[in-house]
């Protein structure tokens, strides 16, 4: 399944001055025309039990993000060392924070990919007076990204594959998509790739800078659904699954989704941001709460029965 192309801005970073080629304001040149107010209506009567669209958050919803990032960072440091740089991940994290601060002060946006590339460049320039090679930076970044996907596949939560298989069996015409702010991509996770039809990323052209909890990323996902199912009428049943009250429950509900809140990690504290982070407003939009993915199929069935 083809994905929306990701346009990566060039990023030039020097040790004395950080200069960025920032992402331009949102361009609505994605795979389908931009519609600013997409409203999902719900079917009635005989079509109530049909599921048209099921979308998932990725990080901490189908895999735990902490071990995945740890694995990716470890490979990144190893790759830097293989190129002669005695890298320190703490220094890379510090560089990333400095870049974020400068981006924020300028009132601009930067992709996570370019942020990662920039922090790699800073570490290389910290360790050497030679000009950092763009080819080496890209090789290090790709090693990080490849390991991020591989580790995500190794660390998939229990029951995700069996749950997706059950969904496909019970709702054979459903479109299944991923909606993520980050660089996770189910098409690069062999165990779940066969079940997904599309992935919408916060770095996609036509999405950035409107990541979750902005509704823009969900509108982009709906456009991708319309490309896959152009003959589907405007009345669809859509369910979104995620762990974050702000980014998943509140934001998707604002675009018309019914929601399943995965709360297995909630004891760590709510990770929402902005308006939804208060939890109270967002919780009213939780249609079903589950504690593990083996409860997914039952939650979907109950939501559809209650439409």
mmCIF file of C-alpha atoms in Angstrom, residues 146 148-156 184-196:
data_model
loop_
_atom_site.group_PDB
_atom_site.id
_atom_site.type_symbol
_atom_site.label_atom_id
_atom_site.label_comp_id
_atom_site.label_asym_id
_atom_site.label_seq_id
_atom_site.Cartn_x
_atom_site.Cartn_y
_atom_site.Cartn_z
ATOM 1 C CA UNK A 146 16.032 0.453 10.840
ATOM 2 C CA UNK A 148 13.600 1.273 15.608
ATOM 3 C CA UNK A 149 11.382 -0.716 13.243
ATOM 4 C CA UNK A 150 13.105 -4.034 13.954
ATOM 5 C CA UNK A 151 12.896 -3.576 17.713
ATOM 6 C CA UNK A 152 9.244 -2.548 17.490
ATOM 7 C CA UNK A 153 8.540 -5.792 15.659
ATOM 8 C CA UNK A 154 10.439 -7.803 18.297
ATOM 9 C CA UNK A 155 8.634 -6.040 21.136
ATOM 10 C CA UNK A 156 5.064 -6.127 19.844
ATOM 11 C CA UNK A 184 7.134 3.915 13.553
ATOM 12 C CA UNK A 185 5.709 2.214 10.477
ATOM 13 C CA UNK A 186 3.790 -1.080 10.578
ATOM 14 C CA UNK A 187 4.821 -1.841 6.995
ATOM 15 C CA UNK A 188 8.380 -2.269 8.317
ATOM 16 C CA UNK A 189 7.224 -4.645 11.067
ATOM 17 C CA UNK A 190 6.827 -8.014 9.337
ATOM 18 C CA UNK A 191 4.568 -9.540 11.984
ATOM 19 C CA UNK A 192 1.841 -6.900 11.606
ATOM 20 C CA UNK A 193 2.484 -5.558 8.090
ATOM 21 C CA UNK A 194 -0.021 -7.900 6.386
ATOM 22 C CA UNK A 195 -2.892 -6.480 8.426
ATOM 23 C CA UNK A 196 -2.410 -2.771 7.680
#
